[in-house]
Amino acid sequence: AQTVTQSQPEMSVQEAETVTLSCTYDTSESDYYLFWYKQPPSRQMILVIRQEAYKQQNATENRFSVNFQKAAKSFSLKISDSQLGDAAMYFCAYRDPNFGNEKLTFGTGTRLTIIP
Amino acid sequence: KAGVTQTPRYLIKTRGQQVTLSCSPISGHRSVSWYQQTPGQGLQFLFEYFSETQRNKGNFPGRFSGRQFSNSRSEMNVSTLELGDSALYLCASSAQQGGQETQYFGPGTRLLVL
């Protein structure tokens, strides 16, 4: 069974600085999808960024980028120029690529605090 | 486009009762998944429906069930509620076009069982 591990329960960063959240996963599949979701306090979960395992290029979305290391099964999220609105729980998630399988396997989350 | 909506947003029930939660997906989305979020167990997959059929099921007891209607709206039901069923229940929808779809989440229904 696939597992996703986030080893940092909490992280903090100064506003405007850069922070990296870690995620490792375990799978026997060669093709799959990885996601970072953000869940602000009392607000709904939103997608931050996604990565297809067959793509070697790391995904980027504005201030958010990933470092995808397939051999190491590592998928870290880098947030540049941190803003107060980035404060949230961040969840790493895995999904295998089979059409018809929508199940996401989540990590336990990292609570990110932004220090003004 | 309107996002995923869930009703009710908050619910208080007592042990032994049953509860029904509703989820309306984004227009055009045919897949609806349900997740349970608790501080102890984190986010766990309950089940997924596509075209009124349950396609995948997580490791939850039979007290947890669901269904999907022809308009893609979905309901989940929990019977004989236990204290441990207190959680945030999240619904997510996707367009399911070619297996490369992103799931979009609703705001959740927070269930408290007393």
mmCIF file of C-alpha atoms in Angstrom:
data_model
loop_
_atom_site.group_PDB
_atom_site.id
_atom_site.type_symbol
_atom_site.label_atom_id
_atom_site.label_comp_id
_atom_site.label_asym_id
_atom_site.label_seq_id
_atom_site.Cartn_x
_atom_site.Cartn_y
_atom_site.Cartn_z
ATOM 1 C CA ALA A 1 0.000 0.000 0.000
ATOM 2 C CA GLN A 2 1.127 3.497 -0.720
ATOM 3 C CA THR A 3 2.182 5.645 2.210
ATOM 4 C CA VAL A 4 2.995 9.335 2.460
ATOM 5 C CA THR A 5 5.181 10.743 5.233
ATOM 6 C CA GLN A 6 5.532 14.349 6.307
ATOM 7 C CA SER A 7 8.160 14.433 9.023
ATOM 8 C CA GLN A 8 7.723 18.082 10.001
ATOM 9 C CA PRO A 9 4.557 18.566 12.052
ATOM 10 C CA GLU A 10 5.232 22.304 12.347
ATOM 11 C CA MET A 11 7.367 24.837 10.537
ATOM 12 C CA SER A 12 7.719 28.584 10.819
ATOM 13 C CA VAL A 13 9.254 31.177 8.530
ATOM 14 C CA GLN A 14 9.769 34.918 8.529
ATOM 15 C CA GLU A 15 7.603 36.871 6.127
ATOM 16 C CA ALA A 16 9.351 37.295 2.743
ATOM 17 C CA GLU A 17 11.732 34.402 3.437
ATOM 18 C CA THR A 18 11.805 30.961 1.818
ATOM 19 C CA VAL A 19 10.694 27.725 3.446
ATOM 20 C CA THR A 20 10.784 24.101 2.307
ATOM 21 C CA LEU A 21 8.306 21.467 3.440
ATOM 22 C CA SER A 22 9.324 17.835 3.170
ATOM 23 C CA CYS A 23 7.389 14.839 1.922
ATOM 24 C CA THR A 24 8.426 11.284 1.203
ATOM 25 C CA TYR A 25 6.280 8.499 -0.137
ATOM 26 C CA ASP A 26 6.423 4.819 -0.773
ATOM 27 C CA THR A 27 5.007 3.128 -3.854
ATOM 28 C CA SER A 28 5.798 0.274 -6.183
ATOM 29 C CA GLU A 29 4.253 2.116 -9.119
ATOM 30 C CA SER A 30 6.399 3.788 -11.734
ATOM 31 C CA ASP A 31 3.767 6.276 -12.754
ATOM 32 C CA TYR A 32 1.695 8.348 -10.355
ATOM 33 C CA TYR A 33 0.648 11.855 -9.349
ATOM 34 C CA LEU A 34 1.767 13.913 -6.388
ATOM 35 C CA PHE A 35 0.031 16.941 -4.942
ATOM 36 C CA TRP A 36 0.439 19.606 -2.324
ATOM 37 C CA TYR A 37 -2.786 20.875 -0.820
ATOM 38 C CA LYS A 38 -3.175 23.839 1.526
ATOM 39 C CA GLN A 39 -5.821 24.016 4.256
ATOM 40 C CA PRO A 40 -6.017 27.447 5.934
ATOM 41 C CA PRO A 41 -7.600 27.586 9.399
ATOM 42 C CA SER A 42 -11.336 26.945 9.138
ATOM 43 C CA ARG A 43 -11.200 27.199 5.379
ATOM 44 C CA GLN A 44 -11.368 24.663 2.643
ATOM 45 C CA MET A 45 -8.555 22.663 1.156
ATOM 46 C CA ILE A 46 -7.142 24.036 -2.071
ATOM 47 C CA LEU A 47 -4.622 22.646 -4.518
ATOM 48 C CA VAL A 48 -1.230 24.325 -4.434
ATOM 49 C CA ILE A 49 0.702 22.340 -7.011
ATOM 50 C CA ARG A 50 0.765 18.953 -8.738
ATOM 51 C CA GLN A 51 3.476 16.814 -10.292
ATOM 52 C CA GLU A 52 3.222 13.905 -12.698
ATOM 53 C CA ALA A 53 5.872 11.303 -11.964
ATOM 54 C CA TYR A 54 6.671 10.750 -15.639
ATOM 55 C CA LYS A 55 7.694 14.397 -15.991
ATOM 56 C CA GLN A 56 11.281 15.062 -14.974
ATOM 57 C CA GLN A 57 10.791 18.808 -14.831
ATOM 58 C CA ASN A 58 9.815 20.131 -11.426
ATOM 59 C CA ALA A 59 6.423 21.838 -11.299
ATOM 60 C CA THR A 60 6.191 25.526 -10.404
ATOM 61 C CA GLU A 61 3.232 27.780 -9.664
ATOM 62 C CA ASN A 62 4.245 31.374 -9.017
ATOM 63 C CA ARG A 63 5.967 31.412 -5.607
ATOM 64 C CA PHE A 64 5.483 27.672 -5.128
ATOM 65 C CA SER A 65 7.804 25.061 -6.583
ATOM 66 C CA VAL A 66 8.617 21.450 -5.919
ATOM 67 C CA ASN A 67 11.792 19.414 -5.781
ATOM 68 C CA PHE A 68 10.753 16.013 -7.115
ATOM 69 C CA GLN A 69 13.336 13.275 -6.611
ATOM 70 C CA LYS A 70 11.770 10.131 -8.053
ATOM 71 C CA ALA A 71 14.546 7.720 -7.115
ATOM 72 C CA ALA A 72 14.547 8.962 -3.548
ATOM 73 C CA LYS A 73 10.721 9.111 -3.495
ATOM 74 C CA SER A 74 10.883 12.634 -2.217
ATOM 75 C CA PHE A 75 8.566 15.522 -3.073
ATOM 76 C CA SER A 76 9.326 18.738 -1.197
ATOM 77 C CA LEU A 77 7.496 22.052 -1.526
ATOM 78 C CA LYS A 78 9.381 25.333 -1.611
ATOM 79 C CA ILE A 79 7.537 28.545 -0.844
ATOM 80 C CA SER A 80 9.432 31.678 -1.833
ATOM 81 C CA ASP A 81 8.729 35.193 -0.553
ATOM 82 C CA SER A 82 6.439 33.837 2.179
ATOM 83 C CA GLN A 83 3.313 35.859 2.820
ATOM 84 C CA LEU A 84 0.955 35.990 5.796
ATOM 85 C CA GLY A 85 -1.710 34.330 3.668
ATOM 86 C CA ASP A 86 0.493 31.264 3.292
ATOM 87 C CA ALA A 87 -0.168 30.295 6.905
ATOM 88 C CA ALA A 88 -2.005 26.964 6.779
ATOM 89 C CA MET A 89 -1.753 23.203 7.098
ATOM 90 C CA TYR A 90 0.001 21.765 4.080
ATOM 91 C CA PHE A 91 -0.737 18.221 3.003
ATOM 92 C CA CYS A 92 1.250 16.137 0.595
ATOM 93 C CA ALA A 93 -0.858 13.601 -1.321
ATOM 94 C CA TYR A 94 -0.311 10.686 -3.681
ATOM 95 C CA ARG A 95 -2.549 9.208 -6.325
ATOM 96 C CA ASP A 96 -1.777 6.337 -8.629
ATOM 97 C CA PRO A 97 -2.494 6.901 -12.312
ATOM 98 C CA ASN A 98 -5.052 4.234 -13.059
ATOM 99 C CA PHE A 99 -8.080 5.700 -14.743
ATOM 100 C CA GLY A 100 -10.953 5.328 -12.348
ATOM 101 C CA ASN A 101 -8.896 5.529 -9.184
ATOM 102 C CA GLU A 102 -9.453 8.883 -7.561
ATOM 103 C CA LYS A 103 -8.217 7.880 -4.114
ATOM 104 C CA LEU A 104 -5.759 10.322 -2.586
ATOM 105 C CA THR A 105 -3.396 9.113 0.125
ATOM 106 C CA PHE A 106 -2.427 11.997 2.376
ATOM 107 C CA GLY A 107 0.446 12.670 4.694
ATOM 108 C CA THR A 108 -0.195 13.872 8.231
ATOM 109 C CA GLY A 109 0.379 17.503 7.332
ATOM 110 C CA THR A 110 2.752 20.326 8.231
ATOM 111 C CA ARG A 111 1.430 23.384 10.012
ATOM 112 C CA LEU A 112 3.164 26.453 8.575
ATOM 113 C CA THR A 113 3.320 29.658 10.608
ATOM 114 C CA ILE A 114 4.392 32.934 9.029
ATOM 115 C CA ILE A 115 6.176 35.325 11.388
ATOM 116 C CA PRO A 116 5.548 38.995 10.527
ATOM 117 C CA LYS B 1 -18.192 28.068 -11.906
ATOM 118 C CA ALA B 2 -19.472 27.444 -8.417
ATOM 119 C CA GLY B 3 -17.233 25.307 -6.255
ATOM 120 C CA VAL B 4 -18.007 22.128 -4.392
ATOM 121 C CA THR B 5 -20.711 22.698 -1.808
ATOM 122 C CA GLN B 6 -21.479 20.643 1.259
ATOM 123 C CA THR B 7 -24.471 20.743 3.558
ATOM 124 C CA PRO B 8 -24.891 21.066 6.388
ATOM 125 C CA ARG B 9 -21.689 22.782 7.488
ATOM 126 C CA TYR B 10 -22.069 21.803 11.137
ATOM 127 C CA LEU B 11 -23.959 19.010 12.794
ATOM 128 C CA ILE B 12 -24.367 17.749 16.352
ATOM 129 C CA LYS B 13 -25.719 14.265 16.932
ATOM 130 C CA THR B 14 -25.825 11.782 19.784
ATOM 131 C CA ARG B 15 -24.475 8.265 19.882
ATOM 132 C CA GLY B 16 -26.667 5.732 18.132
ATOM 133 C CA GLN B 17 -28.267 8.230 15.777
ATOM 134 C CA GLN B 18 -27.685 8.300 12.056
ATOM 135 C CA VAL B 19 -26.664 11.196 9.859
ATOM 136 C CA THR B 20 -26.753 12.084 6.172
ATOM 137 C CA LEU B 21 -24.322 14.534 4.616
ATOM 138 C CA SER B 22 -24.714 16.039 1.168
ATOM 139 C CA CYS B 23 -22.206 17.114 -1.470
ATOM 140 C CA SER B 24 -22.838 18.971 -4.722
ATOM 141 C CA PRO B 25 -19.862 18.752 -7.088
ATOM 142 C CA ILE B 26 -18.620 21.357 -9.501
ATOM 143 C CA SER B 27 -20.858 21.497 -12.562
ATOM 144 C CA GLY B 28 -19.714 18.902 -15.092
ATOM 145 C CA HIS B 29 -17.759 16.842 -12.574
ATOM 146 C CA ARG B 30 -18.876 13.237 -12.423
ATOM 147 C CA SER B 31 -16.576 11.857 -9.740
ATOM 148 C CA VAL B 32 -17.210 12.526 -6.061
ATOM 149 C CA SER B 33 -14.918 11.302 -3.288
ATOM 150 C CA TRP B 34 -15.417 11.465 0.463
ATOM 151 C CA TYR B 35 -12.739 11.805 3.144
ATOM 152 C CA GLN B 36 -12.792 11.807 6.921
ATOM 153 C CA GLN B 37 -10.419 14.194 8.693
ATOM 154 C CA THR B 38 -9.615 13.763 12.383
ATOM 155 C CA PRO B 39 -6.709 15.025 14.499
ATOM 156 C CA GLY B 40 -5.684 11.467 15.332
ATOM 157 C CA GLN B 41 -6.034 9.678 12.000
ATOM 158 C CA GLY B 42 -5.580 12.569 9.603
ATOM 159 C CA LEU B 43 -7.250 12.454 6.214
ATOM 160 C CA GLN B 44 -8.644 9.080 5.283
ATOM 161 C CA PHE B 45 -10.409 8.052 2.095
ATOM 162 C CA LEU B 46 -13.955 6.804 2.589
ATOM 163 C CA PHE B 47 -15.260 6.085 -0.914
ATOM 164 C CA GLU B 48 -15.604 7.431 -4.427
ATOM 165 C CA TYR B 49 -18.576 7.508 -6.759
ATOM 166 C CA PHE B 50 -18.680 7.910 -10.501
ATOM 167 C CA SER B 51 -21.826 7.841 -12.608
ATOM 168 C CA GLU B 52 -23.898 6.639 -9.659
ATOM 169 C CA THR B 53 -21.558 3.684 -8.993
ATOM 170 C CA GLN B 54 -19.180 3.220 -6.097
ATOM 171 C CA ARG B 55 -15.769 2.676 -7.663
ATOM 172 C CA ASN B 56 -13.466 2.651 -4.680
ATOM 173 C CA LYS B 57 -13.901 2.123 -0.976
ATOM 174 C CA GLY B 58 -11.597 2.789 1.956
ATOM 175 C CA ASN B 59 -11.235 0.793 5.141
ATOM 176 C CA PHE B 60 -14.288 1.916 7.029
ATOM 177 C CA PRO B 61 -17.023 -0.200 8.625
ATOM 178 C CA GLY B 62 -20.291 -0.842 6.875
ATOM 179 C CA ARG B 63 -21.943 1.872 8.983
ATOM 180 C CA PHE B 64 -20.492 4.287 6.459
ATOM 181 C CA SER B 65 -22.299 4.263 3.151
ATOM 182 C CA GLY B 66 -22.962 6.583 0.284
ATOM 183 C CA ARG B 67 -24.695 7.070 -2.984
ATOM 184 C CA GLN B 68 -24.639 9.292 -6.014
ATOM 185 C CA PHE B 69 -27.556 10.639 -7.961
ATOM 186 C CA SER B 70 -27.944 11.118 -11.688
ATOM 187 C CA ASN B 71 -27.032 14.809 -11.344
ATOM 188 C CA SER B 72 -23.733 13.737 -9.681
ATOM 189 C CA ARG B 73 -24.757 15.020 -6.260
ATOM 190 C CA SER B 74 -23.677 12.619 -3.563
ATOM 191 C CA GLU B 75 -24.745 11.772 -0.066
ATOM 192 C CA MET B 76 -22.976 9.835 2.626
ATOM 193 C CA ASN B 77 -24.708 8.209 5.540
ATOM 194 C CA VAL B 78 -23.345 7.100 8.871
ATOM 195 C CA SER B 79 -25.575 4.864 10.936
ATOM 196 C CA THR B 80 -25.347 4.053 14.637
ATOM 197 C CA LEU B 81 -23.031 6.960 15.327
ATOM 198 C CA GLU B 82 -20.087 6.483 17.673
ATOM 199 C CA LEU B 83 -18.073 9.128 19.507
ATOM 200 C CA GLY B 84 -15.138 8.367 17.222
ATOM 201 C CA ASP B 85 -17.137 9.432 14.183
ATOM 202 C CA SER B 86 -16.701 13.057 15.240
ATOM 203 C CA ALA B 87 -14.719 14.538 12.377
ATOM 204 C CA LEU B 88 -14.611 16.911 9.467
ATOM 205 C CA TYR B 89 -16.067 15.148 6.447
ATOM 206 C CA LEU B 90 -14.713 16.435 3.171
ATOM 207 C CA CYS B 91 -16.096 15.896 -0.261
ATOM 208 C CA ALA B 92 -14.067 16.344 -3.437
ATOM 209 C CA SER B 93 -15.061 16.309 -7.081
ATOM 210 C CA SER B 94 -13.150 15.865 -10.299
ATOM 211 C CA ALA B 95 -13.974 15.887 -13.999
ATOM 212 C CA GLN B 96 -12.360 12.488 -14.594
ATOM 213 C CA GLN B 97 -11.178 13.144 -18.117
ATOM 214 C CA GLY B 98 -8.340 10.794 -18.894
ATOM 215 C CA GLY B 99 -7.160 10.120 -15.373
ATOM 216 C CA GLN B 100 -5.179 13.327 -15.029
ATOM 217 C CA GLU B 101 -7.684 15.246 -13.033
ATOM 218 C CA THR B 102 -7.314 17.342 -9.940
ATOM 219 C CA GLN B 103 -9.732 16.921 -7.087
ATOM 220 C CA TYR B 104 -11.428 20.054 -5.801
ATOM 221 C CA PHE B 105 -12.554 20.023 -2.202
ATOM 222 C CA GLY B 106 -15.625 21.418 -0.521
ATOM 223 C CA PRO B 107 -15.595 23.282 2.808
ATOM 224 C CA GLY B 108 -16.536 20.158 4.734
ATOM 225 C CA THR B 109 -19.199 19.170 7.227
ATOM 226 C CA ARG B 110 -18.063 19.194 10.828
ATOM 227 C CA LEU B 111 -19.838 16.435 12.740
ATOM 228 C CA LEU B 112 -19.805 16.281 16.512
ATOM 229 C CA VAL B 113 -21.135 13.140 18.169
ATOM 230 C CA LEU B 114 -22.050 13.480 21.846
#
